[in-house]
Amino acid sequence: MENQQLLNIIDQLTLKEKIAQLIQLSGVAFDAKDSEITGPLEEMNMDLDTLHHTGSVLGISGASEVIKLQKEYLKHNRHGIPLLFMADVIHGYKTIFPIPLGIGATWDLNLAEKSAEVAALETAVSGVHVTFAPMVDLVRDPRWGRVMESTGEDPFLNSEFARAFVRGFQGKDLTNDVGRVAACVKHFAAYGAPEGGRDYNTVNMSERQMREHYLPAYKAGLDEGAELIMTSFNTVDGIPASANKHLMKDILREEWGFQGVLISDWGAVKELIPHGVAEDEKEAAYKAMRAGVDIEMMSPCYVHHLEELVQEGSIEEAEIDQAVLRVLQLKDKLGLFENPYRGADELREKEVVLSAEHRKAAREVAAKSFVLLKNQNQTLPLQRDKKLALIGPFAKSKDILGSWSWLGAQDQAVSIFDGFVAKTDVANLVVAQGCEVETSTAEMLAEAIETAKNADIIVLALGEAAWMSGESNSRASIQLPAVQLELVKQIKALNKPIVTILFNGRPLDLHGVFEESDAILDVWFPGTEGGNAICDVLFGDVNPSGKLTMSFPYSVGQIPVYYNHFNTGRPQSGPYGTRYLDIPIEPLLPFGFGLSYTTFTYSEMQVTSTVLTKDNPIQIQVDVTNSGELAGEEIVQFYIRDIAGEIVRPVKELKAFEKVSLQPGERKTITFTLTEEQLRYYHSDLQWQSDPGTFELFVGPNSRDVQSIKIILK
Ligand code: BGC
């Protein structure tokens, strides 16, 4: 539609109807019948007429339900403006993929895109138009439960994933490709840096720091075409994001030129009151509108007060028109004026949701998301003829979908035990639970020990329950629960090889399990096909290739610990050097780390020139050889360090990576190109530029074990 046509529609709306377009309610609100007003509507003190003009709804899905609701809605809506359906489809709709922290560990942008494409198709045929994803918050604190939703601690990698997810959700032509959904980048901004790792808590950082590390991934998602962005719950420099004009107007709208829809997070507008920047709902509505929030999700400040604010002249009606226009533009872009039901299709829904093809894709992504953290004496892969004991709370558990899989059904999930059973050539398996995730009985423990006694190898399936990570689920201790550590101790006493499978929504403190295990495979929350994917890797049908995108701390006392940190003036160890008296300063496992069943050998790195100029990029080359006996994939990483900047520069910064597949004995040359532009950063005056001088370039299999070469930027 032409903009003018949309403006004509807006002209016909009363102010009240315009404001209604800026409200988002959850599905239950629409259960209200003509005569009764209950639930959210009552709480929000909203009448049915407003409901019939509400712009969008969240959390409803299913083709028949969506079609029914849209029909009903259009019967009442005086202008025939269709209702917009949004939902959280974070890592799968019903076919659940690994949590994003796991998808990140694939370092595979095509797989990430594929996962989002599958999720989009299932979502779209089920009637939903917008997903609240990707979450692209940079994270450095594993106590924060929402690290599971992110792709880790690196701004470059997060930006690449942000783009890949947006491509997967939206495709190339959102209007005509009804199997795609609009993407909403979130949570703007810096939600991943709450003090103390406590969800919703204050974020305190300089704008320079925010621009350098935290903002790039949001920007990348928007540059890739994401139609929406969501505000975050936290404060940014003392002002909650949902009232933060500098963030939303100066940076997002003016500097970045974002034209799409800005939606608040759930209830975040009203939360301006407890935050302490609004005395009441009216002030909250005023501040959010002035900051540029188009849609208020699940709180009533706009519906109660915008009209009054316009009437008294504090808000111009033109501002409201602008917000409504953006909402209508999105509806138009999704083709809803022509077809308000869009992709909703009960038949297609039956065909594609949880289809064999989608499950296959989920299995592949899951297997590639696993990170082999340890593999002493080549304990893995397992020999199929060995006597195996599968022990632990996750042996048969289907709580493997992660906390953001609201439509993923556990009964559709494949447990590790199911995965073993499906490998029909694995004959000798005994199973015992040993303990629950957090509790146990003496009998359970005794049974596990008895069961494990006769095995050749013990596979321990341990971890956090899904609810232990995710929104509002921060943990101060990030070790395995005590009962599981006790189980490890008792099993260790049997003196048999131990393979540990870890389920977790965050990097863990691995005391009590790392030393005790011979091999450890981190499987995050692997999703619907988890058990199959785990067995693919355990038995060597798939060679693990994942690498960490978030450091595993030695212990919680180090947090935040991340690879791209600054040096101190006293980097040396020993007295008066930077140190802890009781623990190392290095993480247990660094960013980029992950093992394979094969080995890769790196040649000495070469550069085409040791002098780099604006016009003459240089190339960095390294030969990587598969020096083991199995085919495998290696993620070759390229980092830089600016030795002396105007601002202290991180000790390493990832600039590029390549995932390479190698047969045994095969060698490939990997080439990275480095340009002057990649060496730029935000200076104290917020200018984006580079500093001439010495740079160190690093190549390696992770951020720690690297070789280096120095070059000069002229
Ligand atoms: C979360 C968002 C989510 C929204 C809608 C909020 O509590 O922070 O990530 O998209 O709810 O469900």
mmCIF file of N, CA and C and ligand atoms in Angstrom, residues 24 58-59 87-90 131-133 135 137 146 149 184 186-187 191 199-200 230-233 264-267 271 297-298 404 471, ligand 1:
data_model
loop_
_atom_site.group_PDB
_atom_site.id
_atom_site.type_symbol
_atom_site.label_atom_id
_atom_site.label_comp_id
_atom_site.label_asym_id
_atom_site.label_seq_id
_atom_site.Cartn_x
_atom_site.Cartn_y
_atom_site.Cartn_z
ATOM 1 N N GLN A 24 -0.610 -3.663 23.119
ATOM 2 C CA GLN A 24 -0.507 -5.098 22.884
ATOM 3 C C GLN A 24 -0.970 -5.858 24.118
ATOM 4 N N LEU A 58 -0.281 -10.971 21.811
ATOM 5 C CA LEU A 58 0.870 -11.873 21.895
ATOM 6 C C LEU A 58 0.500 -13.194 22.535
ATOM 7 N N GLY A 59 1.212 -14.219 22.104
ATOM 8 C CA GLY A 59 1.099 -15.505 22.765
ATOM 9 C C GLY A 59 -0.044 -16.392 22.301
ATOM 10 N N ALA A 87 4.553 -13.525 18.946
ATOM 11 C CA ALA A 87 4.841 -14.575 19.932
ATOM 12 C C ALA A 87 6.344 -14.735 20.099
ATOM 13 N N ASP A 88 6.718 -15.369 21.198
ATOM 14 C CA ASP A 88 8.133 -15.658 21.435
ATOM 15 C C ASP A 88 8.490 -17.002 20.808
ATOM 16 N N VAL A 89 9.064 -16.956 19.644
ATOM 17 C CA VAL A 89 9.583 -18.191 19.055
ATOM 18 C C VAL A 89 11.092 -18.007 19.012
ATOM 19 N N ILE A 90 11.743 -18.497 20.015
ATOM 20 C CA ILE A 90 13.131 -18.107 20.256
ATOM 21 C C ILE A 90 14.094 -19.095 19.591
ATOM 22 N N THR A 131 7.881 -12.748 15.447
ATOM 23 C CA THR A 131 8.508 -13.405 16.591
ATOM 24 C C THR A 131 9.362 -12.411 17.357
ATOM 25 N N PHE A 132 9.337 -12.542 18.677
ATOM 26 C CA PHE A 132 10.192 -11.706 19.517
ATOM 27 C C PHE A 132 11.589 -12.318 19.557
ATOM 28 N N ALA A 133 12.249 -12.326 18.464
ATOM 29 C CA ALA A 133 13.588 -12.885 18.355
ATOM 30 C C ALA A 133 14.223 -12.263 17.102
ATOM 31 N N MET A 135 17.159 -12.547 20.196
ATOM 32 C CA MET A 135 17.718 -11.866 21.356
ATOM 33 C C MET A 135 19.210 -11.781 21.065
ATOM 34 N N ASP A 137 21.529 -9.841 22.963
ATOM 35 C CA ASP A 137 22.267 -9.185 24.042
ATOM 36 C C ASP A 137 23.638 -9.826 24.264
ATOM 37 N N ARG A 146 19.516 -15.427 31.583
ATOM 38 C CA ARG A 146 19.160 -15.257 30.178
ATOM 39 C C ARG A 146 20.350 -15.384 29.232
ATOM 40 N N GLU A 149 19.743 -17.441 26.160
ATOM 41 C CA GLU A 149 19.075 -16.909 24.961
ATOM 42 C C GLU A 149 20.024 -16.186 24.024
ATOM 43 N N CYS A 184 11.998 -9.447 15.608
ATOM 44 C CA CYS A 184 12.100 -8.334 16.558
ATOM 45 C C CYS A 184 13.398 -8.489 17.344
ATOM 46 N N LYS A 186 16.020 -7.866 20.144
ATOM 47 C CA LYS A 186 15.827 -7.449 21.542
ATOM 48 C C LYS A 186 17.068 -7.768 22.351
ATOM 49 N N HIS A 187 17.248 -7.218 23.539
ATOM 50 C CA HIS A 187 16.445 -6.218 24.243
ATOM 51 C C HIS A 187 17.298 -4.971 24.266
ATOM 52 N N TYR A 191 20.840 -5.139 27.889
ATOM 53 C CA TYR A 191 20.134 -5.932 28.907
ATOM 54 C C TYR A 191 21.041 -7.027 29.478
ATOM 55 N N ASP A 199 18.708 -10.602 37.135
ATOM 56 C CA ASP A 199 17.849 -10.159 36.030
ATOM 57 C C ASP A 199 17.150 -8.846 36.378
ATOM 58 N N TYR A 200 17.001 -8.023 35.382
ATOM 59 C CA TYR A 200 16.328 -6.710 35.425
ATOM 60 C C TYR A 200 17.163 -5.629 36.120
ATOM 61 N N MET A 230 12.805 -4.314 20.432
ATOM 62 C CA MET A 230 12.137 -4.275 21.740
ATOM 63 C C MET A 230 13.022 -3.559 22.755
ATOM 64 N N THR A 231 12.401 -2.744 23.593
ATOM 65 C CA THR A 231 13.174 -2.081 24.650
ATOM 66 C C THR A 231 13.557 -3.118 25.703
ATOM 67 N N SER A 232 14.561 -2.792 26.491
ATOM 68 C CA SER A 232 14.956 -3.695 27.576
ATOM 69 C C SER A 232 14.386 -3.198 28.900
ATOM 70 N N PHE A 233 14.447 -4.057 29.902
ATOM 71 C CA PHE A 233 13.894 -3.715 31.220
ATOM 72 C C PHE A 233 14.809 -2.796 32.036
ATOM 73 N N SER A 264 7.713 -1.977 23.575
ATOM 74 C CA SER A 264 8.271 -2.093 24.930
ATOM 75 C C SER A 264 8.357 -3.568 25.275
ATOM 76 N N ASP A 265 9.164 -3.896 26.251
ATOM 77 C CA ASP A 265 9.083 -5.258 26.775
ATOM 78 C C ASP A 265 7.836 -5.342 27.669
ATOM 79 N N TRP A 266 7.514 -6.539 28.068
ATOM 80 C CA TRP A 266 6.279 -6.838 28.808
ATOM 81 C C TRP A 266 6.177 -5.971 30.075
ATOM 82 N N GLY A 267 5.195 -5.095 30.074
ATOM 83 C CA GLY A 267 4.944 -4.287 31.276
ATOM 84 C C GLY A 267 5.977 -3.205 31.546
ATOM 85 N N GLU A 271 6.451 -0.180 34.460
ATOM 86 C CA GLU A 271 7.570 -0.379 35.390
ATOM 87 C C GLU A 271 8.438 0.874 35.541
ATOM 88 N N MET A 297 3.566 -2.988 25.500
ATOM 89 C CA MET A 297 3.180 -4.385 25.679
ATOM 90 C C MET A 297 2.693 -4.622 27.117
ATOM 91 N N MET A 298 1.469 -5.061 27.222
ATOM 92 C CA MET A 298 0.927 -5.561 28.485
ATOM 93 C C MET A 298 1.006 -4.624 29.689
ATOM 94 N N TRP A 404 12.780 -21.512 27.126
ATOM 95 C CA TRP A 404 12.049 -20.624 26.217
ATOM 96 C C TRP A 404 11.283 -21.380 25.139
ATOM 97 N N GLU A 471 14.495 -16.279 31.880
ATOM 98 C CA GLU A 471 14.111 -15.005 32.479
ATOM 99 C C GLU A 471 13.887 -15.118 33.979
HETATM 100 C C1 BGC B 1 10.696 -10.923 27.965
HETATM 101 C C2 BGC B 1 10.805 -10.794 26.465
HETATM 102 C C3 BGC B 1 9.615 -11.422 25.797
HETATM 103 C C4 BGC B 1 8.349 -10.804 26.341
HETATM 104 C C5 BGC B 1 7.088 -11.323 25.692
HETATM 105 C C6 BGC B 1 9.337 -10.515 28.476
HETATM 106 O O1 BGC B 1 9.178 -10.837 29.818
HETATM 107 O O2 BGC B 1 11.704 -10.149 28.567
HETATM 108 O O3 BGC B 1 12.003 -11.364 26.038
HETATM 109 O O4 BGC B 1 9.709 -11.282 24.418
HETATM 110 O O5 BGC B 1 8.291 -11.060 27.723
HETATM 111 O O6 BGC B 1 6.794 -12.598 26.083
#
